[in-house]
Every structure is written in structure tokens, then in C-alpha cells.
XYZ file of C-alpha atoms in Angstrom:
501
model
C 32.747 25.045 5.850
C 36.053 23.663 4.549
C 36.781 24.117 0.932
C 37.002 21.125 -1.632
C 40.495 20.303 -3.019
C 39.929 20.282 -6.944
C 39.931 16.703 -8.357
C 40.407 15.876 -12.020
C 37.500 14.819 -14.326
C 38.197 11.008 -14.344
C 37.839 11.002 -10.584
C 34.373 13.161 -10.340
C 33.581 10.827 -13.483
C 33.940 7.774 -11.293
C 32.341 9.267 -8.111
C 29.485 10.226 -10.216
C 29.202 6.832 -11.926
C 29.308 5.007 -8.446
C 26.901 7.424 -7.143
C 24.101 6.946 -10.594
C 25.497 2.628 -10.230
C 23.793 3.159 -6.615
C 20.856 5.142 -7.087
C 20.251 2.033 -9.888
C 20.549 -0.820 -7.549
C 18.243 1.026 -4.798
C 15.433 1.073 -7.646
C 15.892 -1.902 -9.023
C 15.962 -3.614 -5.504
C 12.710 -5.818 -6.583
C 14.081 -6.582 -9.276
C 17.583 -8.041 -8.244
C 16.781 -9.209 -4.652
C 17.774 -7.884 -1.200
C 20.746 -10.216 -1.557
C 22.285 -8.985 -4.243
C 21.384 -5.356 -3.639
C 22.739 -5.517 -0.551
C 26.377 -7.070 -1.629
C 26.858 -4.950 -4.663
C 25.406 -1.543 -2.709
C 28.285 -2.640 0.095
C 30.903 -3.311 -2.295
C 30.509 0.310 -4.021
C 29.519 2.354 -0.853
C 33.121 1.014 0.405
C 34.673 2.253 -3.279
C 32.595 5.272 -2.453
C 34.146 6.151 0.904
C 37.864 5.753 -0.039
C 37.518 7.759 -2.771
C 36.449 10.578 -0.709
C 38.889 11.599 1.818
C 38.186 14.595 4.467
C 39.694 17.306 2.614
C 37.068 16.450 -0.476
C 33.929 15.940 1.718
C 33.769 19.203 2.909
C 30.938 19.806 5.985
C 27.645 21.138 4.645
C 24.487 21.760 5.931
C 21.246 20.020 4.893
C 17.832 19.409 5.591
C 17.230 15.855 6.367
C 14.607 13.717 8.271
C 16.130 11.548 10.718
C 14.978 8.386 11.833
C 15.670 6.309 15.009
C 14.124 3.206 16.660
C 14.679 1.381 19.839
C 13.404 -2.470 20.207
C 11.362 -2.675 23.085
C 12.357 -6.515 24.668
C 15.766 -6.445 24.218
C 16.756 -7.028 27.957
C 14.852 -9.661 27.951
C 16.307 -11.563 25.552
C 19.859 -10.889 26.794
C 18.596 -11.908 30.542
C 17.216 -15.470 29.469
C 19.198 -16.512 26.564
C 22.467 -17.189 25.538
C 24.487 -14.451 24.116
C 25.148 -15.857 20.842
C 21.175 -16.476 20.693
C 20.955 -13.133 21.177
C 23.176 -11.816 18.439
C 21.161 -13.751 15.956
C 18.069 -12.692 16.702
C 19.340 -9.006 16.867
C 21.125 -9.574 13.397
C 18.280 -10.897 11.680
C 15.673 -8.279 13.432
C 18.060 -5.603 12.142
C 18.081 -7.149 8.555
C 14.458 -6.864 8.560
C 14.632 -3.411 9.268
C 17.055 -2.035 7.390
C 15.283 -3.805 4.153
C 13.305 -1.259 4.762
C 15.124 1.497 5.196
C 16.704 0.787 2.255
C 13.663 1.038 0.410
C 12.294 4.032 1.081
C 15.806 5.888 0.137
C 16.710 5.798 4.038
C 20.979 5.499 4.896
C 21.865 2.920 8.192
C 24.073 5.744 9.816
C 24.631 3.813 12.920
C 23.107 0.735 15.213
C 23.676 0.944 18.311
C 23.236 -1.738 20.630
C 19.202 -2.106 20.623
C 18.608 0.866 18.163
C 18.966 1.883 15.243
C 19.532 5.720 13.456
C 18.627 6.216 10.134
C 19.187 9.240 7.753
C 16.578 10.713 4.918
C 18.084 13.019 3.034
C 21.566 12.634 3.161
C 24.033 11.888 2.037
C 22.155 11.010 -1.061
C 19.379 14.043 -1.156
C 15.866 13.243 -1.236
C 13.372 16.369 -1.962
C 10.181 13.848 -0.262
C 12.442 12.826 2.130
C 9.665 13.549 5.368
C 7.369 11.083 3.429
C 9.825 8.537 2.754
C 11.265 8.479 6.379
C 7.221 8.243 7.698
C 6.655 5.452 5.275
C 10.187 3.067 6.307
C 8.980 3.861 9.870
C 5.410 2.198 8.842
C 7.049 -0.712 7.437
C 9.377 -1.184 10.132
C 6.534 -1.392 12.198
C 5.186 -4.072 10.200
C 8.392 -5.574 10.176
C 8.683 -5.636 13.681
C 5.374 -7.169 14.536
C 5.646 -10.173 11.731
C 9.009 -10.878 12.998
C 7.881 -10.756 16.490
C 5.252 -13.466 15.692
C 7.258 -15.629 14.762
C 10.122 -15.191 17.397
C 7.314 -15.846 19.971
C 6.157 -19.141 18.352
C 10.074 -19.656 18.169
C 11.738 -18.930 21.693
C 8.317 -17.676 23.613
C 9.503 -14.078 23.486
C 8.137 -10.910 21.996
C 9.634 -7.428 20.741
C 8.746 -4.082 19.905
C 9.743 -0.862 18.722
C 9.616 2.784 18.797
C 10.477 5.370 16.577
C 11.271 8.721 16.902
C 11.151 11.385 13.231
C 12.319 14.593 13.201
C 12.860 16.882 10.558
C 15.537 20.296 10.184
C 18.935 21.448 9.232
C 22.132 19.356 10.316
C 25.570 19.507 9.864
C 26.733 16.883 7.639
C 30.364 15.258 7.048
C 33.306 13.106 7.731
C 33.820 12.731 11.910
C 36.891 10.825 13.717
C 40.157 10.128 13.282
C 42.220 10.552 10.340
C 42.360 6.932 9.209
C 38.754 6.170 10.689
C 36.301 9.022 9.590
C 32.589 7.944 8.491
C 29.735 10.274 7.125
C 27.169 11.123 9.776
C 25.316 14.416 10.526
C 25.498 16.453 13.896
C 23.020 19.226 15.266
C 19.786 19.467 17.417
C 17.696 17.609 15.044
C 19.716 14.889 15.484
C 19.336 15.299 19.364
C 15.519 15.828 19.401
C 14.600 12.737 17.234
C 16.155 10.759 19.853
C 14.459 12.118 22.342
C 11.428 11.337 20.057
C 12.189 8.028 20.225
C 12.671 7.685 23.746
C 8.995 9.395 24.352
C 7.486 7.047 21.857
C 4.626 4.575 23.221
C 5.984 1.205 22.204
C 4.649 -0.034 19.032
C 4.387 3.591 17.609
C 5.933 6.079 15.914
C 6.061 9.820 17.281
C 6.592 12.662 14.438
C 7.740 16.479 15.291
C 6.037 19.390 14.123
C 8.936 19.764 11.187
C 8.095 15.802 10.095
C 4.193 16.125 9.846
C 4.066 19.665 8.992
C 3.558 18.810 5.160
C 2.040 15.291 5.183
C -1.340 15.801 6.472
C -2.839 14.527 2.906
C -0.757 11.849 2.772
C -1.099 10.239 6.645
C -3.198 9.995 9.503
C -1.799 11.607 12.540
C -3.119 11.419 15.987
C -4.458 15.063 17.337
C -1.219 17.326 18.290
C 0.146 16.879 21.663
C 2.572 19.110 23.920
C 5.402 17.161 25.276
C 8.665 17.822 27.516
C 11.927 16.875 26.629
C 15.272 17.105 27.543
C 17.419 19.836 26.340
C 14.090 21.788 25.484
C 13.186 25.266 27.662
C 9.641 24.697 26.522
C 7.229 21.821 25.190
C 7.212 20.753 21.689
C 4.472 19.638 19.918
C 4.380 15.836 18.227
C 2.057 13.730 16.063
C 1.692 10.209 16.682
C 1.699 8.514 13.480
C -1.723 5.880 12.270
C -1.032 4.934 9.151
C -1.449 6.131 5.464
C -4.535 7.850 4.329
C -7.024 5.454 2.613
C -7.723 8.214 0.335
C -5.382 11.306 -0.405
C -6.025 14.376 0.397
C -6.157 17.545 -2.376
C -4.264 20.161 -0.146
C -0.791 18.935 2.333
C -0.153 20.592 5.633
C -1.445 20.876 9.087
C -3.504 23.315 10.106
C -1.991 26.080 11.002
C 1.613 24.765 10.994
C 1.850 25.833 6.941
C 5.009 27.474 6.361
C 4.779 30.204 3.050
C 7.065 29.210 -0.129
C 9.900 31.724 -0.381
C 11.809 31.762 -3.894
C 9.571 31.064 -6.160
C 7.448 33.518 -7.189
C 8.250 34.004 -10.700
C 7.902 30.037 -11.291
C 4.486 29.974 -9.270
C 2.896 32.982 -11.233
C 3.955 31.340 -14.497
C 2.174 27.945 -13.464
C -0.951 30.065 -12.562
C -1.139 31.605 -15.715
C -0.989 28.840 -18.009
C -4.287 26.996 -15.749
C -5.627 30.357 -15.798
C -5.471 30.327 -19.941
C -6.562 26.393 -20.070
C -9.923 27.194 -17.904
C -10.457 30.678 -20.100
C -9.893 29.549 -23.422
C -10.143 26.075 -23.253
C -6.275 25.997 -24.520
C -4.294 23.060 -23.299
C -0.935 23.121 -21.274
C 1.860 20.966 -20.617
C 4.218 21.954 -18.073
C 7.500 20.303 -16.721
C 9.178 21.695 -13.370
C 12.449 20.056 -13.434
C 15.647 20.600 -10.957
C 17.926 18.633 -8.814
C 17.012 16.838 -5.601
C 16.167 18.976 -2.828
C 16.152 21.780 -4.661
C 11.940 22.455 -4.168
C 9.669 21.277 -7.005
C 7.497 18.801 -5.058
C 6.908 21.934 -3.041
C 6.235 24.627 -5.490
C 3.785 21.720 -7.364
C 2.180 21.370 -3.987
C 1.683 25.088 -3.644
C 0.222 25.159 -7.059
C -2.243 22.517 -6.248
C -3.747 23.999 -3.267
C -4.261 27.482 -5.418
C -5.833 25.482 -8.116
C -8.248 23.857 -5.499
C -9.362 27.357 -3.661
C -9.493 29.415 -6.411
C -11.066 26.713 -8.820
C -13.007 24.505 -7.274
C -14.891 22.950 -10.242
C -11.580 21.463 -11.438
C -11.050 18.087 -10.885
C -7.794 16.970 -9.757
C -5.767 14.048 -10.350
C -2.245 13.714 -8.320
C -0.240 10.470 -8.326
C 3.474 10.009 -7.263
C 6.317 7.812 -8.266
C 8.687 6.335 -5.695
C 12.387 4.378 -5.915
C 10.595 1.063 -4.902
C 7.658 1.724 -7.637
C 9.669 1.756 -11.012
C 9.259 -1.847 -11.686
C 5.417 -1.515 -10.972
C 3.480 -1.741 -13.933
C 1.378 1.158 -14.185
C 2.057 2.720 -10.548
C 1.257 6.114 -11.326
C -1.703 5.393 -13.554
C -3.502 3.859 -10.903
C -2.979 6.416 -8.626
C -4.214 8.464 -11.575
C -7.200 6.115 -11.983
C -8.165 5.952 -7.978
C -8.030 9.990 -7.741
C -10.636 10.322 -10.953
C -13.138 7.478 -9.488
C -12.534 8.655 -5.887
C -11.691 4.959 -4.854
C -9.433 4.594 -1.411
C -7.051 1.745 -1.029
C -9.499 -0.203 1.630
C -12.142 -0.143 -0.423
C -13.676 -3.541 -1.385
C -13.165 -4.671 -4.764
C -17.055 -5.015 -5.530
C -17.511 -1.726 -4.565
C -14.762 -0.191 -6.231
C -16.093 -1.479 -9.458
C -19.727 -0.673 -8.916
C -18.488 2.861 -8.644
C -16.483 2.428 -11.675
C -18.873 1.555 -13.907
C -21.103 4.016 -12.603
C -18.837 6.578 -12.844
C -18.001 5.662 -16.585
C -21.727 6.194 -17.570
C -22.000 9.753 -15.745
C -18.767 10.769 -17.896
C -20.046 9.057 -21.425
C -24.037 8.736 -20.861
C -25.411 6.195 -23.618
C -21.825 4.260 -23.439
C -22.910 0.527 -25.390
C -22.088 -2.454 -23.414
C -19.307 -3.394 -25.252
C -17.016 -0.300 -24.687
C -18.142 -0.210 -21.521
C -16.800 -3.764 -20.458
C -13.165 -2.973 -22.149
C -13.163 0.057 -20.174
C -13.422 -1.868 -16.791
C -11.605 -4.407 -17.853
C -8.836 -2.050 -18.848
C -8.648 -0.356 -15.407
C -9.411 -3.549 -13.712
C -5.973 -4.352 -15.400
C -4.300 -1.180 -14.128
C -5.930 -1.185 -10.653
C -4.995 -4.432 -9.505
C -9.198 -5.868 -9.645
C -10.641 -8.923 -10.936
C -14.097 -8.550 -12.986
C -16.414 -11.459 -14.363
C -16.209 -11.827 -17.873
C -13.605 -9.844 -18.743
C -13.190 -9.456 -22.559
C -8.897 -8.206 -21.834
C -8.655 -11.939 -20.607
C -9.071 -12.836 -24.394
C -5.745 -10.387 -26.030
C -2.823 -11.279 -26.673
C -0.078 -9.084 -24.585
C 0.280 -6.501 -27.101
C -3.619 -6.431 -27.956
C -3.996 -5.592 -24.137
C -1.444 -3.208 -24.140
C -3.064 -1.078 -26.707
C -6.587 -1.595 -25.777
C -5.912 -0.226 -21.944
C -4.345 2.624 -23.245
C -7.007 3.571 -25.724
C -9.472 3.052 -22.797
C -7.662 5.113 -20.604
C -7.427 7.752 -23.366
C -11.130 7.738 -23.995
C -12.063 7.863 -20.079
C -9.641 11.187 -19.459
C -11.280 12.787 -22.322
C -15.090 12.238 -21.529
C -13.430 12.923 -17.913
C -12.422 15.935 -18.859
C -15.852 16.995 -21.202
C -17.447 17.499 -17.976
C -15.325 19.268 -15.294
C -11.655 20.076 -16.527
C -8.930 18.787 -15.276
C -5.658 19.128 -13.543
C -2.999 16.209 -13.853
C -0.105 16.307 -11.415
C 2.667 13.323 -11.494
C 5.424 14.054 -9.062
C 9.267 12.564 -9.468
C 7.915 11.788 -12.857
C 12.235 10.223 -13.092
C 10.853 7.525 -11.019
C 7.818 6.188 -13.131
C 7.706 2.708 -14.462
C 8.048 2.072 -18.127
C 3.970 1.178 -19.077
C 2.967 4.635 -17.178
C 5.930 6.545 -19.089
C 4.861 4.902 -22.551
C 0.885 6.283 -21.651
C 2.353 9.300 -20.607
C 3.757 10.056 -24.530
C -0.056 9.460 -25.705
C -1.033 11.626 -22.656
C 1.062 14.261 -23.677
C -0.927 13.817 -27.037
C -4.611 13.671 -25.612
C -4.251 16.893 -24.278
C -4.153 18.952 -27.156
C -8.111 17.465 -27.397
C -9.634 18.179 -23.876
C -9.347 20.851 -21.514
C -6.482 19.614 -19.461
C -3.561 20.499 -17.694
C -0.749 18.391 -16.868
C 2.164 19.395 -14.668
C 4.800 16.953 -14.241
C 7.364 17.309 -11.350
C 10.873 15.415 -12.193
C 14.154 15.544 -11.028
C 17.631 16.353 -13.621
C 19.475 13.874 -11.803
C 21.915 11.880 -14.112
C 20.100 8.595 -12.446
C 16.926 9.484 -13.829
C 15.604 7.315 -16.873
C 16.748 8.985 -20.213
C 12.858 8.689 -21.434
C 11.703 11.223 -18.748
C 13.809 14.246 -19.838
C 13.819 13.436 -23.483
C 11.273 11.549 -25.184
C 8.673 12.368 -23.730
C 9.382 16.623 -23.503
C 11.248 17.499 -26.950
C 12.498 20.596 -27.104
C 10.789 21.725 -23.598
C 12.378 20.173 -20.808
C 14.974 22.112 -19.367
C 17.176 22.029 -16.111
C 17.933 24.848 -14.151
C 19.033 25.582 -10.536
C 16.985 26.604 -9.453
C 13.752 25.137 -10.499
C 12.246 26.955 -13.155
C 9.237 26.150 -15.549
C 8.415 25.664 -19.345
C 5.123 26.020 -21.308
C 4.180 23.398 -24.311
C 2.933 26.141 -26.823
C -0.668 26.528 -26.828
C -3.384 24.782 -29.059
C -6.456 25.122 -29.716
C -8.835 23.322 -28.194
C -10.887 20.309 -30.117
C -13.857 18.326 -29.194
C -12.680 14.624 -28.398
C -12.813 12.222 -30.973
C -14.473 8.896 -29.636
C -13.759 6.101 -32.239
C -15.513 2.763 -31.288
C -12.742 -0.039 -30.719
């Protein structure tokens, strides 16, 4: 590894503020429009680059998830049409790929005639970046098949794609000449998630053991399969990809592909104790594990959660994750919140989600009157995206709403917790959207009267909203490298106090 020149503080001020200015565009994406992502992201990736030159970009090695994709009908296209015809409808099926890319954190590190690699992980680091590079290959799937649609109903001609993941260490800097370097990463990972790619069935997506290993309770995989490739002594195993889960799982990880967490012992038997205490004592616990990207807290919060389930098994446990793309999403992590405690999946039909709602509602509060029982739906029909008859929210002003869901929400995680304690987990809390954050401060309140832990995984990144490692943890939230935990002080615990509305 070369070492870094020293720079002065204006110019690692200005890196840094190009580098937060991006990581800001990316999640407000929905907000401003691919078009206007795109030109301002392109206009200070190009600032980006010529501020660092080769002796300040030192090689480094990281663990990233590369992605690349091949489009399946290419040669047709070039045989039969015209090659400016071509070039268009290449250009504009790359566009629709890269939009996603883009959006699940992924980095365009080359095209390449008919394909397309893709980085997760670098050179921006992203600790979920195995999910994130599964999910953009989903999309581009979807991508691919809406855009081939309408291609066929255009010039009688269809496309497809497949994609090769992998997942391990590369080597990753500047390459080329002096005048002409670019970032890219080097190594065998790179070199076995094309070969991925090329074993792919078209239309699908083929995972390595290093991609899949952790997302088993997140995604569907096909059953493992042993493959030959080239450059490989032996076969590797791969997971085809089906889609996400309709329901998530407790516990990530294939079976018998789990790899033991080295590092963090010390943080791991601190989060132990303090759920330990809260089931004993009935005590309540609020617990931030904060760190840079990368650096391992969506892993240690993972390994946490599957103790929790084995060793306590009449906890209840409610996980929910924010994402880049989610911030604008009005109440993203609450519903995930909300769908975990009323075991609803995403397919589920709307009828039947609220059937078990309300049914759910009168195990946790039996002799609930009619009235609080219809805000209560209402409320997390609001949250959850459903449509009820008769719902009383309809008649609130904004604000009225507002304050009603989160009372409702308050008063269902209390009874919730009155029967079976609970275990809250939000992960890259930095990401959350500004209605789950302002819950999150009452939250942080309504603990001190049930029996619940909460355990909130966020990142110290200078990109990550100032409410997440302020407001809402005073005096508590620290950040360390590495990782490292910190206890709200204990209180006693109180029976819930269930004013009528």
C-alpha cells in the first residue's frame, strides 16, 4: 500500500463536503429526480476525481459485493438494425439500469459493450452492501423485462439479462496512465462474479456462497448448487436468486455457511446483559451501536438477534431497516415495525391484513371499545399503506392525524408489550425518514413504561441526519472505531398508562 501525501485542512474539508453533497443527492434521489441527480452527482464525481490524484488515493483493500450483467439479445439487435438504432436502444437500456444501481448505493465502474460491472461497497463503503447489490440486481431485472416489453411492441425484438454477485476482499484504487487513471478494484472476486454472470440462466441472477451467506432472512434463494468455473481447481457453490421474502425472517444466514463474529465480544456481552436485566427485572433499555460504514454493527445487531431468539424465545421481536432510497418515505421503518408485530407479509391481501389487525389488537387489549379500536386501524392503516371503510383519521386535520397515529402506535407497543416483551431493532437508524425519527423520540419515551428493549444500529457518518446522533440520544450516543455500545440508565418499570383519546 502506498502512503498518502498529507493535504491541508481546506482540501480534506472540500473532499469531505463533496463526498456528504453526494451521499445527499443519492438519498434525496426521489425527491429531486433522476435528472437532476444524475447531472449534479456527474458534475461533483468529476470535482471529486481531480481532486484526488494517485499519490493521495492510495490502494486499499476492501470488502465489496460486485455486480455484473450481460443483456441477453444484443447480437441480435446489432445483426438486424442499424447501428445508430442500436446505440439508442443500448443507451436508454443502460439508463434504466443504472437508475437502479444508483439507488441501491451501487457505483457504474465500467460498461462494456453489452454488460455492465457494478461496485457495492466501494468506493463509497456500504456495511449492507450484499443486500443492496441483491436488491439493484432484482430491480434490474424488473427493469429489464418492462423495457423489453416495450422494445418488442416497438422494433419486434426482445432482451434479457444475467447477473452474476459475488462477494470478498479486492484491491481498490487508481489504474492507468498518469493523466488517465480511474477508480476500479482488482482481485479474484472481481474475476469470479464474472464468471457468475456468464453461468447465469438468462433472466436470473446467480449469487456465490460469500453474497447469500447472510441474507437467507431477507431473500429466497434457490437450493445450493455445485458449479465449475474457470480459473477454479474445484466447484463452487451458488444460489440462484427468487425474489425477496414475503415475510422476514428472525435469524440471517444459510445453513451451515454461518461464519462466527470475531471482535466483538466485549460489545456483544454488554448487549446481552442489558436484555438479560430488561426480561429479569422488568427494567427498560435503550441501546445505540454506532460506528462508521463497514465497520460491523449491522452484524454484531444481527448476532444479538439470533441469541435473543434461541435463548428467549417468548420475546417478541420487531426488526425494521432504513435504506438511502427510503428517507423520504413517510413512516418506512414504522411499518416494517408494524408488519413484524401483526406478522403481516408484503403479498398479503389488504382484507386480510386488516382482519388480522383488528384481531390482533383485541388479543393485546381484550375489552378495547369500538371507538379506540377504529383509530387504532385507522392509524396503522395510515402507516401501512391500507384503505379501511369508515375511517374516523379521514376526518383530522394533518396535525390531528399526526398526533393521533402516534398515540395509537404508542398505546399498541405497550399492550404489545403487556403480554410477551419485546425486542425493537432499527438498523442504519441515519437513514430513517423524518415521521419515523419524530415517533422514535416518543419511543424512546414509552419505554421507560413497558418491558422493552430497543437497539438501534446507526452509522457516525458526517452524511447522517443531525437528529439521529443528537436529538434523539442526549448524552448517550457516542462514536467509536470500533463499534462500541452505550446503556440508557435503567428505570424502573411502570404499568402502562392507557388514557382514552
Amino acid at each position: 500500500m502506498r502512503n498518502q501525501s498529507p493535504k491541508s485542512a481546506s482540501f480534506q474539508e472540500e473532499i469531505s463536503h463533496i463526498e456528504t453533497s453526494i451521499a445527499a443527492l443519492e438519498a434525496n434521489r426521489s425527491l429531486l429526480g433522476d435528472l437532476a441527480a444524475d447531472t449534479a452527482l456527474k458534475l461533483l464525481r468529476e470535482r471529486l476525481a481531480t481532486l484526488i490524484q494517485p499519490d493521495q488515493a492510495p490502494d486499499e483493500r476492501k470488502r465489496v459485493t460486485v455486480l455484473f450483467a450481460d443483456v441477453v439479445g444484443y447480437t441480435a439487435l446489432s445483426e438486424n438494425l442499424d447501428p445508430e438504432d442500436v446505440a439508442d436502444i443500448m443507451n436508454r437500456l443502460f439508463e434504466a439500469v443504472t437508475k437502479k444501481i444508483h439507488r441501491y448505493g451501487g457505483t457504474v465502474d465500467k460498461y462494456s459493450g453489452d454488460a455492465v460491472m457494478a461496485l457495492f461497497g466501494a468506493p463509497q463503503a456500504l456495511e449492507n452492501h450484499e443486500e443492496m447489490a441483491v436488491r439493484a440486481a432484482l430491480a434490474m431485472q424488473q427493469a429489464i423485462r418492462q423495457f423489453s416489453a416495450a422494445l418488442e411492441e416497438e422494433r419486434g425484438f426482445r432482451v434479457q439479462m444475467r447477473i452474476g454477485l459475488n462477494t470478498g476482499e479486492v484491491l481498490a484504487g487508481l489504474v492507468g496512465g498518469l493523466n488517465t487513471r480511474s477508480y476500479t478494484v482488482m482481485g479474484d472476486t472481481v474475476n469470479l462474479a464474472a464468471r457468475l454472470e456468464s453461468a447465469a440462466p438468462v433472466g436470473r441472477i446467480l449469487a456465490s456462497v460469500g453474497t447469500a451467506q447472510d441474507l437467507q432472512a431477507i431473500f429466497d434463494f434457490e437450493p445450493p448448487q455445485q458449479i465449475t468455473v474457470k480459473g477454479k481447481s474445484e466447484p463452487i457453490t451458488v444460489y440462484l436468486v427468487v425474489g425477496e421474502k414475503a415475510e422476514r425472517g428472525r435469524v440471517r444466514g444459510i445453513s451451515g455457511l454461518h461464519a462466527p463474529m470475531v471482535g466483538r465480544e466485549a460489545e456483544f456481552a454488554q448487549l446481552q446483559a442489558y436484555f438479560q436485566e430488561t426480561v429479569a427485572q422488568k427494567v427498560w433499555r435503550a441501546t445505540a451501536v454506532t460506528g462508521s460504514a463497514g465497520i460491523g454493527k449491522s452484524r454484531l445487531q444481527r448476532e444479538f438477534t439470533a441469541w435473543a431468539a434461541q435463548n428467549f424465545p417468548a420475546t417478541r421481536i420487531l426488526a425494521a431497516r432504513c435504506y438511502t432510497h427510503t428517507r423520504t418515505t413517510p413512516y418506512y421503518f414504522i411499518a416494517g415495525l408494524m408488519r413484524s408485530l401483526f406478522n403481516l407479509s408484503v403479498a398479503m391481501p389488504a382484507a386480510t391484513a386488516v382482519t388480522q389487525i383488528r384481531q390482533t389488537l383485541r388479543q393485546f387489549t381484550p375489552g378495547l371499545d369500538e371507538t379506540e379500536l377504529a383509530y387504532q386501524l385507522g392509524s396503522l392503516a395510515s402507516v401501512l399503506g391500507l384503505t379501511i371503510p369508515d375511517d374516523p383519521m379521514t376526518h383530522l386535520a394533518p396535525e390531528q392525524r399526526r398526533d393521533r397515529t402516534f398515540l395509537s402506535l404508542e398505546r399498541i407497543l405497550l399492550a404489545a408489550s403487556g403480554v410477551r416483551p419485546l425486542l425493537i431493532l432499527i438498523d442504519d437508524l441515519h437513514w430513517a425518514d423524518a415521521l419515523s425519527l419524530d415517533f422514535l423520540e416518543r419511543l424512546l419515551q414509552l419505554i421507560q413504561q413497558g418491558q422493552i428493549t430497543e437497539c438501534a444500529a446507526t452509522s457516525s457518518s458526517s452524511a447522517a441526519p443531525r437528529k439521529t446522533r443528537t436529538a434523539l440520544w442526549p448524552g448517550f450516543s457516542t462514536s467509536l472505531t470500533p463499534p462500541h455500545t452505550a446503556p440508557v440508565p435503567s428505570q424502573p418499570w411502570t404499568a402502562p398508562n392507557q388514557n382514552n383519546w
